[in-house]
């Protein structure tokens, strides 16, 4: 039975935790809340082996966001460019294996948004202090744009900038809270996006930080 037929038969409203932003772009409000303890334990374990660090862009700017990775591949940036690498350049070791709870959440969230079989090789962990931001960019270092990107937000709230396909296109501002998951796929996969500077605040679990996990199928 299709979801639509089910909805018609039972006269159901669509679930209020699901917000469609554009074709292929879906916010799943609070989707990660049941997994928060496991996710935070995973972030602790991963960053004990692969510490958060501030990468330098090819243009020579140090990013305000601190990053680490888990999975077979990790996203790195330096003066030579952006790329995915199996080795953490800071430790010389492979990135820590992806915690089972991370992989399960990515698979479940992608499925809930209509993308089956999402098995990402990479999870970029972004840590934002107050005032940290991510300027407008496209995620295009992956070879396979048929798969979505799944983003999980923890801690302090943020405002996502959700743009179009040209840098100059106007951007919607999407408020994002602790536990929200966003799936960006299909025709929205290559939209420009960013994160506004994090406002001062204290989150009951994470204090003065925001953590974002982005899951990517790289190749
Ligand atoms: C992808 N991180 O790491 S995804 C990144 O809050 C990144 O740290 C965000 O962008 C963060 O590359 C979370 C935000 C996002 C928004 C719109 C998109 C990703 C998107 C549209 C298309 C593809
Ligand atoms: Fe991005």
JSON list of N, CA, C and O in Angstrom, two decimals, residues 59-102:
[
{"chain": "A", "resi": 59, "resn": "UNK", "atom": "N", "xyz": [42.80, 28.44, -0.11]},
{"chain": "A", "resi": 59, "resn": "UNK", "atom": "CA", "xyz": [43.10, 29.87, -0.15]},
{"chain": "A", "resi": 59, "resn": "UNK", "atom": "C", "xyz": [43.93, 30.37, 1.04]},
{"chain": "A", "resi": 59, "resn": "UNK", "atom": "O", "xyz": [44.28, 31.55, 1.08]},
{"chain": "A", "resi": 60, "resn": "UNK", "atom": "N", "xyz": [44.19, 29.47, 2.02]},
{"chain": "A", "resi": 60, "resn": "UNK", "atom": "CA", "xyz": [45.05, 29.85, 3.14]},
{"chain": "A", "resi": 60, "resn": "UNK", "atom": "C", "xyz": [44.32, 30.31, 4.38]},
{"chain": "A", "resi": 60, "resn": "UNK", "atom": "O", "xyz": [44.94, 30.72, 5.36]},
{"chain": "A", "resi": 61, "resn": "UNK", "atom": "N", "xyz": [42.96, 30.25, 4.36]},
{"chain": "A", "resi": 61, "resn": "UNK", "atom": "CA", "xyz": [42.17, 30.66, 5.53]},
{"chain": "A", "resi": 61, "resn": "UNK", "atom": "C", "xyz": [42.02, 29.48, 6.49]},
{"chain": "A", "resi": 61, "resn": "UNK", "atom": "O", "xyz": [41.73, 28.36, 6.06]},
{"chain": "A", "resi": 62, "resn": "UNK", "atom": "N", "xyz": [42.19, 29.71, 7.78]},
{"chain": "A", "resi": 62, "resn": "UNK", "atom": "CA", "xyz": [41.90, 28.67, 8.77]},
{"chain": "A", "resi": 62, "resn": "UNK", "atom": "C", "xyz": [40.40, 28.68, 9.04]},
{"chain": "A", "resi": 62, "resn": "UNK", "atom": "O", "xyz": [39.81, 29.73, 9.33]},
{"chain": "A", "resi": 63, "resn": "UNK", "atom": "N", "xyz": [39.76, 27.51, 8.94]},
{"chain": "A", "resi": 63, "resn": "UNK", "atom": "CA", "xyz": [38.31, 27.43, 9.11]},
{"chain": "A", "resi": 63, "resn": "UNK", "atom": "C", "xyz": [37.93, 27.65, 10.58]},
{"chain": "A", "resi": 63, "resn": "UNK", "atom": "O", "xyz": [38.63, 27.18, 11.47]},
{"chain": "A", "resi": 64, "resn": "UNK", "atom": "N", "xyz": [36.79, 28.33, 10.81]},
{"chain": "A", "resi": 64, "resn": "UNK", "atom": "CA", "xyz": [36.33, 28.55, 12.20]},
{"chain": "A", "resi": 64, "resn": "UNK", "atom": "C", "xyz": [35.75, 27.26, 12.77]},
{"chain": "A", "resi": 64, "resn": "UNK", "atom": "O", "xyz": [35.71, 27.09, 13.99]},
{"chain": "A", "resi": 65, "resn": "UNK", "atom": "N", "xyz": [35.28, 26.37, 11.92]},
{"chain": "A", "resi": 65, "resn": "UNK", "atom": "CA", "xyz": [34.72, 25.09, 12.34]},
{"chain": "A", "resi": 65, "resn": "UNK", "atom": "C", "xyz": [35.88, 24.11, 12.55]},
{"chain": "A", "resi": 65, "resn": "UNK", "atom": "O", "xyz": [36.78, 24.05, 11.72]},
{"chain": "A", "resi": 66, "resn": "UNK", "atom": "N", "xyz": [35.85, 23.36, 13.66]},
{"chain": "A", "resi": 66, "resn": "UNK", "atom": "CA", "xyz": [36.84, 22.30, 13.90]},
{"chain": "A", "resi": 66, "resn": "UNK", "atom": "C", "xyz": [36.27, 20.99, 13.36]},
{"chain": "A", "resi": 66, "resn": "UNK", "atom": "O", "xyz": [35.06, 20.75, 13.48]},
{"chain": "A", "resi": 67, "resn": "UNK", "atom": "N", "xyz": [37.12, 20.15, 12.77]},
{"chain": "A", "resi": 67, "resn": "UNK", "atom": "CA", "xyz": [36.62, 18.95, 12.08]},
{"chain": "A", "resi": 67, "resn": "UNK", "atom": "C", "xyz": [37.38, 17.68, 12.47]},
{"chain": "A", "resi": 67, "resn": "UNK", "atom": "O", "xyz": [38.55, 17.71, 12.82]},
{"chain": "A", "resi": 68, "resn": "UNK", "atom": "N", "xyz": [36.66, 16.56, 12.35]},
{"chain": "A", "resi": 68, "resn": "UNK", "atom": "CA", "xyz": [37.26, 15.24, 12.38]},
{"chain": "A", "resi": 68, "resn": "UNK", "atom": "C", "xyz": [36.42, 14.36, 11.46]},
{"chain": "A", "resi": 68, "resn": "UNK", "atom": "O", "xyz": [35.45, 14.85, 10.86]},
{"chain": "A", "resi": 69, "resn": "UNK", "atom": "N", "xyz": [36.79, 13.11, 11.30]},
{"chain": "A", "resi": 69, "resn": "UNK", "atom": "CA", "xyz": [36.06, 12.20, 10.43]},
{"chain": "A", "resi": 69, "resn": "UNK", "atom": "C", "xyz": [36.01, 10.80, 11.03]},
{"chain": "A", "resi": 69, "resn": "UNK", "atom": "O", "xyz": [36.91, 10.41, 11.79]},
{"chain": "A", "resi": 70, "resn": "UNK", "atom": "N", "xyz": [34.98, 10.06, 10.62]},
{"chain": "A", "resi": 70, "resn": "UNK", "atom": "CA", "xyz": [34.93, 8.64, 10.91]},
{"chain": "A", "resi": 70, "resn": "UNK", "atom": "C", "xyz": [34.41, 7.90, 9.69]},
{"chain": "A", "resi": 70, "resn": "UNK", "atom": "O", "xyz": [33.58, 8.43, 8.95]},
{"chain": "A", "resi": 71, "resn": "UNK", "atom": "N", "xyz": [34.93, 6.67, 9.49]},
{"chain": "A", "resi": 71, "resn": "UNK", "atom": "CA", "xyz": [34.55, 5.90, 8.31]},
{"chain": "A", "resi": 71, "resn": "UNK", "atom": "C", "xyz": [35.79, 5.58, 7.49]},
{"chain": "A", "resi": 71, "resn": "UNK", "atom": "O", "xyz": [36.91, 5.95, 7.85]},
{"chain": "A", "resi": 72, "resn": "UNK", "atom": "N", "xyz": [35.58, 4.89, 6.38]},
{"chain": "A", "resi": 72, "resn": "UNK", "atom": "CA", "xyz": [36.70, 4.46, 5.52]},
{"chain": "A", "resi": 72, "resn": "UNK", "atom": "C", "xyz": [37.42, 5.65, 4.91]},
{"chain": "A", "resi": 72, "resn": "UNK", "atom": "O", "xyz": [38.62, 5.57, 4.62]},
{"chain": "A", "resi": 73, "resn": "UNK", "atom": "N", "xyz": [36.69, 6.75, 4.72]},
{"chain": "A", "resi": 73, "resn": "UNK", "atom": "CA", "xyz": [37.28, 7.94, 4.11]},
{"chain": "A", "resi": 73, "resn": "UNK", "atom": "C", "xyz": [36.94, 9.17, 4.94]},
{"chain": "A", "resi": 73, "resn": "UNK", "atom": "O", "xyz": [35.88, 9.23, 5.57]},
{"chain": "A", "resi": 74, "resn": "UNK", "atom": "N", "xyz": [37.82, 10.15, 4.91]},
{"chain": "A", "resi": 74, "resn": "UNK", "atom": "CA", "xyz": [37.58, 11.40, 5.62]},
{"chain": "A", "resi": 74, "resn": "UNK", "atom": "C", "xyz": [37.83, 12.59, 4.69]},
{"chain": "A", "resi": 74, "resn": "UNK", "atom": "O", "xyz": [38.68, 12.53, 3.80]},
{"chain": "A", "resi": 75, "resn": "UNK", "atom": "N", "xyz": [37.06, 13.67, 4.93]},
{"chain": "A", "resi": 75, "resn": "UNK", "atom": "CA", "xyz": [37.23, 14.89, 4.12]},
{"chain": "A", "resi": 75, "resn": "UNK", "atom": "C", "xyz": [38.34, 15.73, 4.73]},
{"chain": "A", "resi": 75, "resn": "UNK", "atom": "O", "xyz": [38.34, 15.99, 5.94]},
{"chain": "A", "resi": 76, "resn": "UNK", "atom": "N", "xyz": [39.29, 16.13, 3.90]},
{"chain": "A", "resi": 76, "resn": "UNK", "atom": "CA", "xyz": [40.39, 16.98, 4.38]},
{"chain": "A", "resi": 76, "resn": "UNK", "atom": "C", "xyz": [40.62, 18.14, 3.42]},
{"chain": "A", "resi": 76, "resn": "UNK", "atom": "O", "xyz": [40.29, 18.06, 2.22]},
{"chain": "A", "resi": 77, "resn": "UNK", "atom": "N", "xyz": [41.18, 19.20, 3.97]},
{"chain": "A", "resi": 77, "resn": "UNK", "atom": "CA", "xyz": [41.52, 20.39, 3.20]},
{"chain": "A", "resi": 77, "resn": "UNK", "atom": "C", "xyz": [42.91, 20.86, 3.64]},
{"chain": "A", "resi": 77, "resn": "UNK", "atom": "O", "xyz": [43.25, 20.78, 4.82]},
{"chain": "A", "resi": 78, "resn": "UNK", "atom": "N", "xyz": [43.68, 21.31, 2.67]},
{"chain": "A", "resi": 78, "resn": "UNK", "atom": "CA", "xyz": [44.95, 21.98, 2.98]},
{"chain": "A", "resi": 78, "resn": "UNK", "atom": "C", "xyz": [45.27, 22.90, 1.80]},
{"chain": "A", "resi": 78, "resn": "UNK", "atom": "O", "xyz": [44.42, 23.11, 0.93]},
{"chain": "A", "resi": 79, "resn": "UNK", "atom": "N", "xyz": [46.49, 23.45, 1.78]},
{"chain": "A", "resi": 79, "resn": "UNK", "atom": "CA", "xyz": [46.84, 24.38, 0.72]},
{"chain": "A", "resi": 79, "resn": "UNK", "atom": "C", "xyz": [46.73, 23.76, -0.67]},
{"chain": "A", "resi": 79, "resn": "UNK", "atom": "O", "xyz": [46.55, 24.45, -1.67]},
{"chain": "A", "resi": 80, "resn": "UNK", "atom": "N", "xyz": [46.83, 22.40, -0.73]},
{"chain": "A", "resi": 80, "resn": "UNK", "atom": "CA", "xyz": [46.79, 21.72, -2.04]},
{"chain": "A", "resi": 80, "resn": "UNK", "atom": "C", "xyz": [45.37, 21.53, -2.57]},
{"chain": "A", "resi": 80, "resn": "UNK", "atom": "O", "xyz": [45.18, 21.29, -3.75]},
{"chain": "A", "resi": 81, "resn": "UNK", "atom": "N", "xyz": [44.37, 21.59, -1.68]},
{"chain": "A", "resi": 81, "resn": "UNK", "atom": "CA", "xyz": [42.99, 21.44, -2.14]},
{"chain": "A", "resi": 81, "resn": "UNK", "atom": "C", "xyz": [42.15, 20.66, -1.15]},
{"chain": "A", "resi": 81, "resn": "UNK", "atom": "O", "xyz": [42.57, 20.37, -0.04]},
{"chain": "A", "resi": 82, "resn": "UNK", "atom": "N", "xyz": [40.91, 20.34, -1.60]},
{"chain": "A", "resi": 82, "resn": "UNK", "atom": "CA", "xyz": [39.98, 19.52, -0.83]},
{"chain": "A", "resi": 82, "resn": "UNK", "atom": "C", "xyz": [40.02, 18.11, -1.40]},
{"chain": "A", "resi": 82, "resn": "UNK", "atom": "O", "xyz": [40.12, 17.94, -2.60]},
{"chain": "A", "resi": 83, "resn": "UNK", "atom": "N", "xyz": [39.90, 17.10, -0.53]},
{"chain": "A", "resi": 83, "resn": "UNK", "atom": "CA", "xyz": [39.82, 15.73, -1.04]},
{"chain": "A", "resi": 83, "resn": "UNK", "atom": "C", "xyz": [39.34, 14.78, 0.06]},
{"chain": "A", "resi": 83, "resn": "UNK", "atom": "O", "xyz": [39.28, 15.16, 1.24]},
{"chain": "A", "resi": 84, "resn": "UNK", "atom": "N", "xyz": [39.01, 13.56, -0.33]},
{"chain": "A", "resi": 84, "resn": "UNK", "atom": "CA", "xyz": [38.76, 12.49, 0.63]},
{"chain": "A", "resi": 84, "resn": "UNK", "atom": "C", "xyz": [40.01, 11.63, 0.72]},
{"chain": "A", "resi": 84, "resn": "UNK", "atom": "O", "xyz": [40.64, 11.32, -0.30]},
{"chain": "A", "resi": 85, "resn": "UNK", "atom": "N", "xyz": [40.36, 11.24, 1.96]},
{"chain": "A", "resi": 85, "resn": "UNK", "atom": "CA", "xyz": [41.56, 10.45, 2.17]},
{"chain": "A", "resi": 85, "resn": "UNK", "atom": "C", "xyz": [41.27, 9.37, 3.21]},
{"chain": "A", "resi": 85, "resn": "UNK", "atom": "O", "xyz": [40.57, 9.64, 4.20]},
{"chain": "A", "resi": 86, "resn": "UNK", "atom": "N", "xyz": [41.83, 8.17, 3.01]},
{"chain": "A", "resi": 86, "resn": "UNK", "atom": "CA", "xyz": [41.65, 7.07, 3.96]},
{"chain": "A", "resi": 86, "resn": "UNK", "atom": "C", "xyz": [42.49, 7.27, 5.22]},
{"chain": "A", "resi": 86, "resn": "UNK", "atom": "O", "xyz": [42.26, 6.61, 6.23]},
{"chain": "A", "resi": 87, "resn": "UNK", "atom": "N", "xyz": [43.46, 8.17, 5.15]},
{"chain": "A", "resi": 87, "resn": "UNK", "atom": "CA", "xyz": [44.39, 8.39, 6.26]},
{"chain": "A", "resi": 87, "resn": "UNK", "atom": "C", "xyz": [44.17, 9.79, 6.85]},
{"chain": "A", "resi": 87, "resn": "UNK", "atom": "O", "xyz": [44.00, 10.76, 6.11]},
{"chain": "A", "resi": 88, "resn": "UNK", "atom": "N", "xyz": [44.20, 9.86, 8.18]},
{"chain": "A", "resi": 88, "resn": "UNK", "atom": "CA", "xyz": [44.17, 11.15, 8.86]},
{"chain": "A", "resi": 88, "resn": "UNK", "atom": "C", "xyz": [45.55, 11.78, 8.73]},
{"chain": "A", "resi": 88, "resn": "UNK", "atom": "O", "xyz": [46.53, 11.23, 9.26]},
{"chain": "A", "resi": 89, "resn": "UNK", "atom": "N", "xyz": [45.67, 12.91, 8.04]},
{"chain": "A", "resi": 89, "resn": "UNK", "atom": "CA", "xyz": [47.00, 13.49, 7.83]},
{"chain": "A", "resi": 89, "resn": "UNK", "atom": "C", "xyz": [47.69, 13.93, 9.13]},
{"chain": "A", "resi": 89, "resn": "UNK", "atom": "O", "xyz": [48.91, 14.01, 9.18]},
{"chain": "A", "resi": 90, "resn": "UNK", "atom": "N", "xyz": [46.88, 14.15, 10.17]},
{"chain": "A", "resi": 90, "resn": "UNK", "atom": "CA", "xyz": [47.46, 14.61, 11.44]},
{"chain": "A", "resi": 90, "resn": "UNK", "atom": "C", "xyz": [48.08, 13.47, 12.24]},
{"chain": "A", "resi": 90, "resn": "UNK", "atom": "O", "xyz": [49.07, 13.66, 12.94]},
{"chain": "A", "resi": 91, "resn": "UNK", "atom": "N", "xyz": [47.49, 12.26, 12.15]},
{"chain": "A", "resi": 91, "resn": "UNK", "atom": "CA", "xyz": [47.99, 11.13, 12.95]},
{"chain": "A", "resi": 91, "resn": "UNK", "atom": "C", "xyz": [48.72, 10.11, 12.07]},
{"chain": "A", "resi": 91, "resn": "UNK", "atom": "O", "xyz": [49.44, 9.26, 12.60]},
{"chain": "A", "resi": 92, "resn": "UNK", "atom": "N", "xyz": [48.49, 10.14, 10.76]},
{"chain": "A", "resi": 92, "resn": "UNK", "atom": "CA", "xyz": [49.06, 9.13, 9.87]},
{"chain": "A", "resi": 92, "resn": "UNK", "atom": "C", "xyz": [48.35, 7.79, 9.95]},
{"chain": "A", "resi": 92, "resn": "UNK", "atom": "O", "xyz": [48.77, 6.82, 9.31]},
{"chain": "A", "resi": 93, "resn": "UNK", "atom": "N", "xyz": [47.25, 7.74, 10.72]},
{"chain": "A", "resi": 93, "resn": "UNK", "atom": "CA", "xyz": [46.49, 6.48, 10.86]},
{"chain": "A", "resi": 93, "resn": "UNK", "atom": "C", "xyz": [45.20, 6.55, 10.06]},
{"chain": "A", "resi": 93, "resn": "UNK", "atom": "O", "xyz": [44.73, 7.65, 9.73]},
{"chain": "A", "resi": 94, "resn": "UNK", "atom": "N", "xyz": [44.60, 5.38, 9.77]},
{"chain": "A", "resi": 94, "resn": "UNK", "atom": "CA", "xyz": [43.25, 5.41, 9.16]},
{"chain": "A", "resi": 94, "resn": "UNK", "atom": "C", "xyz": [42.29, 6.16, 10.08]},
{"chain": "A", "resi": 94, "resn": "UNK", "atom": "O", "xyz": [42.48, 6.17, 11.30]},
{"chain": "A", "resi": 95, "resn": "UNK", "atom": "N", "xyz": [41.24, 6.76, 9.51]},
{"chain": "A", "resi": 95, "resn": "UNK", "atom": "CA", "xyz": [40.20, 7.37, 10.35]},
{"chain": "A", "resi": 95, "resn": "UNK", "atom": "C", "xyz": [39.55, 6.29, 11.20]},
{"chain": "A", "resi": 95, "resn": "UNK", "atom": "O", "xyz": [39.44, 5.13, 10.77]},
{"chain": "A", "resi": 96, "resn": "UNK", "atom": "N", "xyz": [39.08, 6.61, 12.40]},
{"chain": "A", "resi": 96, "resn": "UNK", "atom": "CA", "xyz": [38.40, 5.60, 13.22]},
{"chain": "A", "resi": 96, "resn": "UNK", "atom": "C", "xyz": [37.17, 5.03, 12.50]},
{"chain": "A", "resi": 96, "resn": "UNK", "atom": "O", "xyz": [36.49, 5.75, 11.77]},
{"chain": "A", "resi": 97, "resn": "UNK", "atom": "N", "xyz": [36.92, 3.74, 12.72]},
{"chain": "A", "resi": 97, "resn": "UNK", "atom": "CA", "xyz": [35.77, 3.07, 12.08]},
{"chain": "A", "resi": 97, "resn": "UNK", "atom": "C", "xyz": [34.48, 3.77, 12.48]},
{"chain": "A", "resi": 97, "resn": "UNK", "atom": "O", "xyz": [34.35, 4.30, 13.59]},
{"chain": "A", "resi": 98, "resn": "UNK", "atom": "N", "xyz": [33.51, 3.75, 11.56]},
{"chain": "A", "resi": 98, "resn": "UNK", "atom": "CA", "xyz": [32.23, 4.42, 11.84]},
{"chain": "A", "resi": 98, "resn": "UNK", "atom": "C", "xyz": [31.45, 3.64, 12.90]},
{"chain": "A", "resi": 98, "resn": "UNK", "atom": "O", "xyz": [31.19, 2.45, 12.72]},
{"chain": "A", "resi": 99, "resn": "UNK", "atom": "N", "xyz": [31.06, 4.31, 13.99]},
{"chain": "A", "resi": 99, "resn": "UNK", "atom": "CA", "xyz": [30.26, 3.61, 15.01]},
{"chain": "A", "resi": 99, "resn": "UNK", "atom": "C", "xyz": [28.96, 3.07, 14.39]},
{"chain": "A", "resi": 99, "resn": "UNK", "atom": "O", "xyz": [28.36, 3.70, 13.51]},
{"chain": "A", "resi": 100, "resn": "UNK", "atom": "N", "xyz": [28.52, 1.90, 14.86]},
{"chain": "A", "resi": 100, "resn": "UNK", "atom": "CA", "xyz": [27.31, 1.26, 14.31]},
{"chain": "A", "resi": 100, "resn": "UNK", "atom": "C", "xyz": [26.11, 2.19, 14.40]},
{"chain": "A", "resi": 100, "resn": "UNK", "atom": "O", "xyz": [25.28, 2.23, 13.47]},
{"chain": "A", "resi": 101, "resn": "UNK", "atom": "N", "xyz": [25.99, 2.95, 15.49]},
{"chain": "A", "resi": 101, "resn": "UNK", "atom": "CA", "xyz": [24.83, 3.84, 15.65]},
{"chain": "A", "resi": 101, "resn": "UNK", "atom": "C", "xyz": [24.83, 4.95, 14.59]},
{"chain": "A", "resi": 101, "resn": "UNK", "atom": "O", "xyz": [23.76, 5.39, 14.16]},
{"chain": "A", "resi": 102, "resn": "UNK", "atom": "N", "xyz": [26.02, 5.39, 14.14]},
{"chain": "A", "resi": 102, "resn": "UNK", "atom": "CA", "xyz": [26.10, 6.40, 13.09]},
{"chain": "A", "resi": 102, "resn": "UNK", "atom": "C", "xyz": [25.55, 5.83, 11.77]},
{"chain": "A", "resi": 102, "resn": "UNK", "atom": "O", "xyz": [24.72, 6.45, 11.12]}
]
